[in-house]
Tab-separated table of C-alpha atoms in Angstrom:
chain	number	residue	atom	x	y	z
Q	1254	MET	CA	2.073	-73.860	-32.008
Q	1255	ASP	CA	4.846	-76.221	-33.047
Q	1256	THR	CA	3.955	-78.884	-30.529
Q	1257	ILE	CA	0.277	-79.048	-31.443
Q	1258	PHE	CA	0.745	-79.078	-35.158
Q	1259	GLN	CA	3.633	-81.546	-35.039
Q	1260	THR	CA	1.154	-83.827	-33.221
Q	1261	PHE	CA	-1.507	-83.021	-35.734
Q	1262	HIS	CA	0.538	-83.933	-38.805
Q	1263	GLN	CA	1.904	-87.048	-37.142
Q	1264	ALA	CA	-1.637	-88.184	-36.320
Q	1265	GLN	CA	-2.811	-87.407	-39.839
Q	1266	TYR	CA	0.060	-89.525	-41.200
Q	1267	GLN	CA	-0.454	-92.431	-38.895
Q	1268	GLY	CA	-4.275	-92.243	-38.932
Q	1269	SER	CA	-4.405	-91.994	-35.121
Q	1270	GLY	CA	-7.704	-90.491	-33.964
Q	1271	PRO	CA	-6.835	-90.494	-30.226
Q	1272	ASP	CA	-3.610	-88.586	-30.935
Q	1273	LEU	CA	-5.389	-86.098	-33.196
Q	1274	ALA	CA	-7.993	-85.483	-30.466
Q	1275	THR	CA	-5.197	-84.420	-28.081
Q	1276	THR	CA	-4.639	-81.371	-30.308
Q	1277	ILE	CA	-8.195	-80.115	-29.821
Q	1278	THR	CA	-8.721	-80.384	-26.035
Q	1279	PRO	CA	-9.272	-77.475	-23.671
Q	1280	ILE	CA	-7.154	-79.181	-20.958
Q	1281	ALA	CA	-3.395	-78.990	-21.084
Q	1282	PRO	CA	-1.591	-82.452	-20.662
Q	1283	PRO	CA	-0.012	-83.077	-17.243
Q	1284	HIS	CA	3.406	-83.419	-18.745
Q	1285	ASP	CA	3.125	-79.895	-20.473
Q	1286	PRO	CA	0.856	-77.708	-18.309
Q	1287	THR	CA	1.732	-74.507	-20.219
Q	1288	LEU	CA	1.005	-75.900	-23.668
Q	1289	LEU	CA	-2.284	-74.047	-24.272
Q	1290	ARG	CA	-1.003	-70.803	-22.911
Q	1291	ARG	CA	1.938	-70.923	-25.297
Q	1292	PHE	CA	-0.339	-71.927	-28.141
Q	1293	HIS	CA	-2.556	-68.858	-27.592
Q	1294	LYS	CA	0.354	-66.404	-27.033
Q	1295	SER	CA	1.980	-67.544	-30.245
Q	1296	SER	CA	-0.511	-65.506	-32.371
Q	1297	ASN	CA	-2.980	-62.746	-32.243
Q	1298	VAL	CA	-6.470	-62.005	-33.498
Q	1299	PHE	CA	-5.064	-60.285	-36.608
Q	1300	SER	CA	-2.737	-62.973	-37.768
Q	1301	ILE	CA	-4.176	-66.178	-36.394
Q	1302	HIS	CA	-5.806	-67.371	-39.622
Q	1303	LYS	CA	-2.603	-66.888	-41.625
Q	1304	ASP	CA	-0.486	-68.467	-38.874
Q	1305	ILE	CA	-2.760	-71.611	-38.676
Q	1306	GLU	CA	-2.738	-71.863	-42.419
Q	1307	SER	CA	1.017	-71.914	-42.543
Q	1308	TYR	CA	1.159	-74.803	-40.101
Q	1309	ILE	CA	-1.561	-76.933	-41.792
Q	1310	ARG	CA	-0.778	-76.331	-45.546
Q	1311	ILE	CA	2.701	-77.728	-45.695
Q	1312	PRO	CA	4.169	-79.547	-48.672
Q	1313	GLN	CA	4.364	-82.849	-46.781
Q	1314	SER	CA	0.611	-82.861	-45.978
Q	1315	HIS	CA	-1.730	-85.175	-47.873
Q	1316	LEU	CA	-4.866	-83.295	-46.909
Q	1317	SER	CA	-7.240	-82.211	-49.701
Q	1318	LYS	CA	-7.920	-78.486	-50.103
Q	1319	ALA	CA	-11.343	-78.976	-48.538
Q	1320	GLU	CA	-9.866	-80.803	-45.548
Q	1321	SER	CA	-7.148	-78.336	-44.895
Q	1322	THR	CA	-9.514	-75.386	-45.192
Q	1323	ALA	CA	-11.914	-77.054	-42.693
Q	1324	TRP	CA	-9.089	-77.765	-40.229
Q	1325	ILE	CA	-7.776	-74.185	-40.433
Q	1326	ASP	CA	-11.283	-72.928	-39.536
Q	1327	ILE	CA	-11.486	-75.360	-36.648
Q	1328	TYR	CA	-8.136	-74.439	-35.181
Q	1329	VAL	CA	-8.815	-70.643	-35.543
Q	1330	ALA	CA	-11.996	-71.187	-33.512
Q	1331	TYR	CA	-10.080	-73.417	-31.124
Q	1332	TRP	CA	-7.519	-70.673	-30.675
Q	1333	LYS	CA	-10.305	-68.179	-29.867
Q	1334	ALA	CA	-11.875	-70.653	-27.376
Q	1335	ILE	CA	-8.583	-71.258	-25.571
Q	1336	GLY	CA	-8.397	-67.458	-25.230
Q	1337	GLU	CA	-11.750	-67.384	-23.506
Q	1338	ILE	CA	-10.702	-70.140	-21.252
Q	1339	LEU	CA	-7.413	-68.563	-20.290
Q	1340	ARG	CA	-9.160	-65.225	-19.596
Q	1341	ALA	CA	-11.646	-66.971	-17.381
Q	1342	GLU	CA	-8.761	-68.695	-15.466
Q	1343	THR	CA	-6.929	-65.404	-14.876
Q	1344	GLY	CA	-10.097	-63.631	-13.808
Q	1345	HIS	CA	-10.358	-61.279	-16.755
Q	1346	HIS	CA	-13.927	-62.353	-17.343
Q	1347	ARG	CA	-15.830	-60.872	-14.397
Q	1348	ASP	CA	-19.218	-61.540	-15.920
Q	1349	ASP	CA	-20.582	-64.317	-18.046
Q	1350	TRP	CA	-17.225	-66.102	-18.300
Q	1351	ALA	CA	-18.820	-69.549	-18.467
Q	1352	ILE	CA	-21.298	-68.445	-21.115
Q	1353	LYS	CA	-18.525	-66.941	-23.274
Q	1354	VAL	CA	-16.502	-70.157	-22.976
Q	1355	TYR	CA	-19.449	-72.270	-23.920
Q	1356	GLU	CA	-20.309	-70.179	-26.992
Q	1357	ALA	CA	-16.682	-70.219	-28.138
Q	1358	TRP	CA	-16.453	-74.029	-27.661
Q	1359	LYS	CA	-19.814	-74.504	-29.365
Q	1360	GLU	CA	-18.328	-72.760	-32.444
Q	1361	VAL	CA	-15.370	-75.281	-32.444
Q	1362	THR	CA	-17.954	-78.170	-32.194
Q	1363	ASN	CA	-20.069	-76.856	-35.112
Q	1364	LEU	CA	-17.075	-76.367	-37.366
Q	1365	LEU	CA	-15.838	-79.891	-36.575
Q	1366	ILE	CA	-19.215	-81.330	-37.497
Q	1367	ARG	CA	-19.066	-79.306	-40.735
Q	1368	GLY	CA	-15.729	-80.886	-41.467
Q	1369	TYR	CA	-17.493	-84.292	-41.661
Q	1370	SER	CA	-20.514	-83.152	-43.586
Q	1371	HIS	CA	-18.671	-80.864	-46.048
Q	1372	ALA	CA	-14.995	-81.835	-46.105
Q	1373	GLY	CA	-15.146	-85.557	-45.790
Q	1374	PHE	CA	-13.141	-86.049	-42.649
Q	1375	GLY	CA	-12.268	-89.769	-42.142
Q	1376	ALA	CA	-14.080	-91.983	-39.675
Q	1377	TRP	CA	-10.722	-92.504	-37.952
Q	1378	THR	CA	-10.837	-88.912	-36.675
Q	1379	MET	CA	-14.117	-89.502	-34.664
Q	1380	PRO	CA	-12.319	-89.227	-31.298
Q	1381	CYS	CA	-12.054	-85.487	-32.062
Q	1382	LEU	CA	-15.842	-85.327	-32.147
Q	1383	TYR	CA	-16.222	-87.141	-28.846
Q	1384	THR	CA	-13.641	-84.931	-27.204
Q	1385	VAL	CA	-15.235	-81.625	-28.255
Q	1386	SER	CA	-18.775	-82.805	-27.511
Q	1387	LYS	CA	-17.807	-84.090	-24.079
Q	1388	TYR	CA	-16.340	-80.639	-23.109
Q	1389	LEU	CA	-19.302	-78.909	-24.786
Q	1390	ARG	CA	-21.546	-80.622	-22.234
Q	1391	VAL	CA	-19.227	-79.713	-19.374
Q	1392	PHE	CA	-19.115	-76.015	-20.348
Q	1393	ALA	CA	-22.905	-76.006	-20.869
Q	1394	ILE	CA	-23.358	-77.184	-17.258
Q	1395	LYS	CA	-20.957	-74.591	-15.962
Q	1396	ALA	CA	-22.799	-71.851	-18.010
Q	1397	ASP	CA	-26.159	-72.891	-16.577
Q	1398	GLU	CA	-24.725	-72.912	-13.088
Q	1399	GLU	CA	-23.468	-69.397	-13.624
Q	1400	GLN	CA	-26.832	-68.313	-14.803
Q	1401	ALA	CA	-28.578	-69.932	-11.882
Q	1402	VAL	CA	-26.323	-68.042	-9.448
Q	1403	LYS	CA	-27.155	-64.760	-11.123
Q	1404	VAL	CA	-30.893	-65.560	-11.018
Q	1405	GLY	CA	-30.596	-66.471	-7.380
Q	1406	SER	CA	-28.776	-63.249	-6.529
Q	1407	GLY	CA	-31.179	-61.077	-8.347
Q	1408	GLU	CA	-28.656	-59.982	-11.029
Q	1409	VAL	CA	-30.910	-61.518	-13.705
Q	1410	LYS	CA	-34.683	-61.322	-13.741
Q	1411	MET	CA	-36.708	-63.788	-15.730
Q	1412	GLU	CA	-39.794	-62.984	-17.486
Q	1413	SER	CA	-42.141	-65.484	-15.755
Q	1414	ASP	CA	-45.441	-63.715	-15.773
Q	1415	ALA	CA	-46.871	-65.810	-18.635
Q	1416	LEU	CA	-45.910	-69.374	-17.580
Q	1417	GLY	CA	-45.250	-69.018	-13.895
Q	1418	ASP	CA	-42.000	-68.924	-11.778
Q	1419	ASP	CA	-41.546	-72.654	-11.429
Q	1420	ILE	CA	-42.071	-73.487	-15.048
Q	1421	MET	CA	-39.733	-70.767	-16.367
Q	1422	ALA	CA	-37.087	-71.558	-13.810
Q	1423	GLY	CA	-37.075	-75.101	-15.085
Q	1424	PHE	CA	-36.525	-73.989	-18.561
Q	1425	GLU	CA	-33.920	-71.375	-17.803
Q	1426	LYS	CA	-31.630	-73.348	-15.565
Q	1427	ASN	CA	-30.797	-75.791	-18.295
Q	1428	GLU	CA	-30.808	-73.439	-21.275
Q	1429	ARG	CA	-27.250	-74.143	-22.452
Q	1430	LEU	CA	-27.356	-77.907	-21.674
Q	1431	GLU	CA	-30.437	-78.285	-23.785
Q	1432	ASP	CA	-28.689	-76.343	-26.516
Q	1433	ALA	CA	-25.677	-78.675	-26.169
Q	1434	ALA	CA	-27.974	-81.677	-26.479
Q	1435	ARG	CA	-29.172	-80.323	-29.752
Q	1436	VAL	CA	-25.676	-80.034	-31.056
Q	1437	ILE	CA	-24.681	-83.500	-29.852
Q	1438	ASN	CA	-27.819	-84.844	-31.451
Q	1439	ARG	CA	-26.418	-83.573	-34.801
Q	1440	ILE	CA	-23.339	-85.659	-34.131
Q	1441	PHE	CA	-25.585	-88.662	-33.456
Q	1442	THR	CA	-27.404	-88.106	-36.757
Q	1443	LEU	CA	-23.963	-87.759	-38.556
Q	1444	CYS	CA	-22.957	-91.112	-37.228
Q	1445	ILE	CA	-26.085	-93.124	-37.702
Q	1446	SER	CA	-26.780	-91.847	-41.205
Q	1447	ASP	CA	-23.343	-92.849	-42.558
Q	1448	ARG	CA	-23.597	-95.247	-45.420
Q	1449	ALA	CA	-19.851	-95.719	-46.041
Q	1450	PRO	CA	-18.351	-99.231	-46.257
Q	1451	ILE	CA	-17.704	-100.710	-42.784
Q	1452	GLU	CA	-13.956	-99.970	-43.138
Q	1453	GLU	CA	-14.763	-96.268	-43.401
Q	1454	SER	CA	-17.873	-96.133	-41.238
Q	1455	ARG	CA	-18.486	-93.389	-38.746
Q	1456	LYS	CA	-21.039	-95.667	-36.930
Q	1457	PHE	CA	-18.608	-96.700	-34.224
Q	1458	GLY	CA	-18.951	-93.082	-33.004
Q	1459	LEU	CA	-22.452	-94.152	-31.826
Q	1460	TYR	CA	-20.956	-95.755	-28.853
Q	1461	TYR	CA	-19.622	-92.478	-27.578
Q	1462	THR	CA	-22.392	-90.162	-28.735
Q	1463	THR	CA	-25.288	-92.232	-27.460
Q	1464	ASN	CA	-23.889	-92.449	-24.010
Q	1465	LEU	CA	-23.194	-88.678	-24.000
Q	1466	LEU	CA	-26.753	-87.941	-25.212
Q	1467	PHE	CA	-28.419	-90.098	-22.618
Q	1468	LYS	CA	-26.283	-88.542	-19.836
Q	1469	THR	CA	-27.324	-85.117	-21.106
Q	1470	TYR	CA	-31.042	-85.873	-21.345
Q	1471	PHE	CA	-31.016	-87.476	-17.926
Q	1472	LYS	CA	-29.208	-84.386	-16.566
Q	1473	VAL	CA	-31.893	-81.975	-17.726
Q	1474	THR	CA	-34.612	-84.428	-16.798
Q	1475	LEU	CA	-36.317	-84.147	-20.126
Q	1476	PRO	CA	-38.037	-87.008	-21.985
Q	1477	ILE	CA	-35.801	-88.620	-24.640
Q	1478	PRO	CA	-37.040	-87.656	-28.126
Q	1479	LYS	CA	-38.906	-90.476	-29.809
Q	1480	ASP	CA	-36.816	-90.291	-33.048
Q	1481	PHE	CA	-33.612	-90.547	-31.108
Q	1482	ASN	CA	-34.872	-93.324	-28.786
Q	1483	ARG	CA	-36.246	-95.342	-31.838
Q	1484	CYS	CA	-32.975	-94.969	-33.751
Q	1485	SER	CA	-30.734	-95.875	-30.840
Q	1486	HIS	CA	-32.913	-98.896	-29.936
Q	1487	CYS	CA	-32.963	-100.037	-33.532
Q	1488	ASP	CA	-29.274	-99.577	-33.957
Q	1489	SER	CA	-28.523	-101.363	-30.654
Q	1490	ARG	CA	-30.006	-104.448	-32.480
Q	1491	THR	CA	-28.406	-103.939	-35.845
Q	1492	THR	CA	-25.108	-102.115	-35.436
Q	1493	LEU	CA	-24.083	-103.938	-32.304
Q	1494	ALA	CA	-25.127	-107.318	-33.695
Q	1495	GLN	CA	-24.025	-106.977	-37.287
Q	1496	LEU	CA	-21.176	-104.518	-37.156
Q	1497	ASP	CA	-19.580	-105.137	-33.679
Q	1498	GLN	CA	-16.911	-107.610	-34.756
Q	1499	PRO	CA	-15.605	-105.617	-37.730
Q	1500	LEU	CA	-15.627	-102.435	-35.766
Q	1501	GLN	CA	-13.889	-104.169	-32.889
Q	1502	GLU	CA	-11.076	-104.973	-35.322
Q	1503	LEU	CA	-11.011	-101.558	-36.837
Q	1504	SER	CA	-11.126	-99.422	-33.728
Q	1505	PRO	CA	-10.795	-100.734	-30.125
Q	1506	ARG	CA	-13.318	-99.031	-27.897
Q	1507	PRO	CA	-13.483	-98.805	-24.106
Q	1508	ARG	CA	-15.657	-101.623	-22.846
Q	1509	SER	CA	-17.542	-99.209	-20.594
Q	1510	ARG	CA	-18.644	-97.335	-23.676
Q	1511	GLU	CA	-20.098	-100.547	-25.218
Q	1512	ASP	CA	-21.879	-101.525	-22.004
Q	1513	GLY	CA	-23.347	-98.093	-21.647
Q	1514	TYR	CA	-24.536	-98.115	-25.246
Q	1515	ALA	CA	-26.277	-101.480	-24.804
Q	1516	ILE	CA	-27.928	-100.517	-21.565
Q	1517	ASN	CA	-29.158	-97.138	-22.852
Q	1518	GLY	CA	-30.233	-98.656	-26.149
Q	1519	ALA	CA	-32.465	-101.067	-24.256
Q	1520	ILE	CA	-34.458	-98.251	-22.583
Q	1521	PRO	CA	-38.025	-98.318	-23.970
């Protein structure tokens, strides 16, 4: 665990969101391919909470009690999710591996969202939200693909008498992706409802979250909710026009994210 939490504390000290996000990704870095396996093997289900706490609550840390508690919960859930991923990679999950990974990663995402709404995580940590939500969408797609294979092979039978086979199949094949869209929409709400001063605003997270939401809605071929469409269209006029320059100075964003945001925000 040393490597991950050294990076965690360094990122907290420097206020580096991208570096912090590297400590909560399900993919090991190319330069250290065994990092996640070592991280998971360094503890067990009985001592993981105490172990994580000892790494986060150190004398040099400037985190508040609420922040440290939230991060402890997040990394405990992250440790469990990595375990599910490793078991899937080694073939220990014969059934429902993708669904188990999705559910475990969804817990990480929900706890991270809670960190912003209840523990006051700073806006500079927003890259963490984008990282976990990006992989939530990936794992949701994998889980739905797994479910579709089982349905096609006859392992799972859908109750389709009431609505018809075609309608029910349309609902079932995107079950987890639709669920992921609801979770990501909570992140969108978290960003757009922020009323903090511009220097501390979470609104720059809209560039990432809006693109991710549109990609998800288009993937499941569902109509974009009116509330979301109205908010994103409005914010494309206000946030981009009024806040773009100060946000550009505060947090450089990939240009592709800005272009995607503007294009998606213009959709009627």
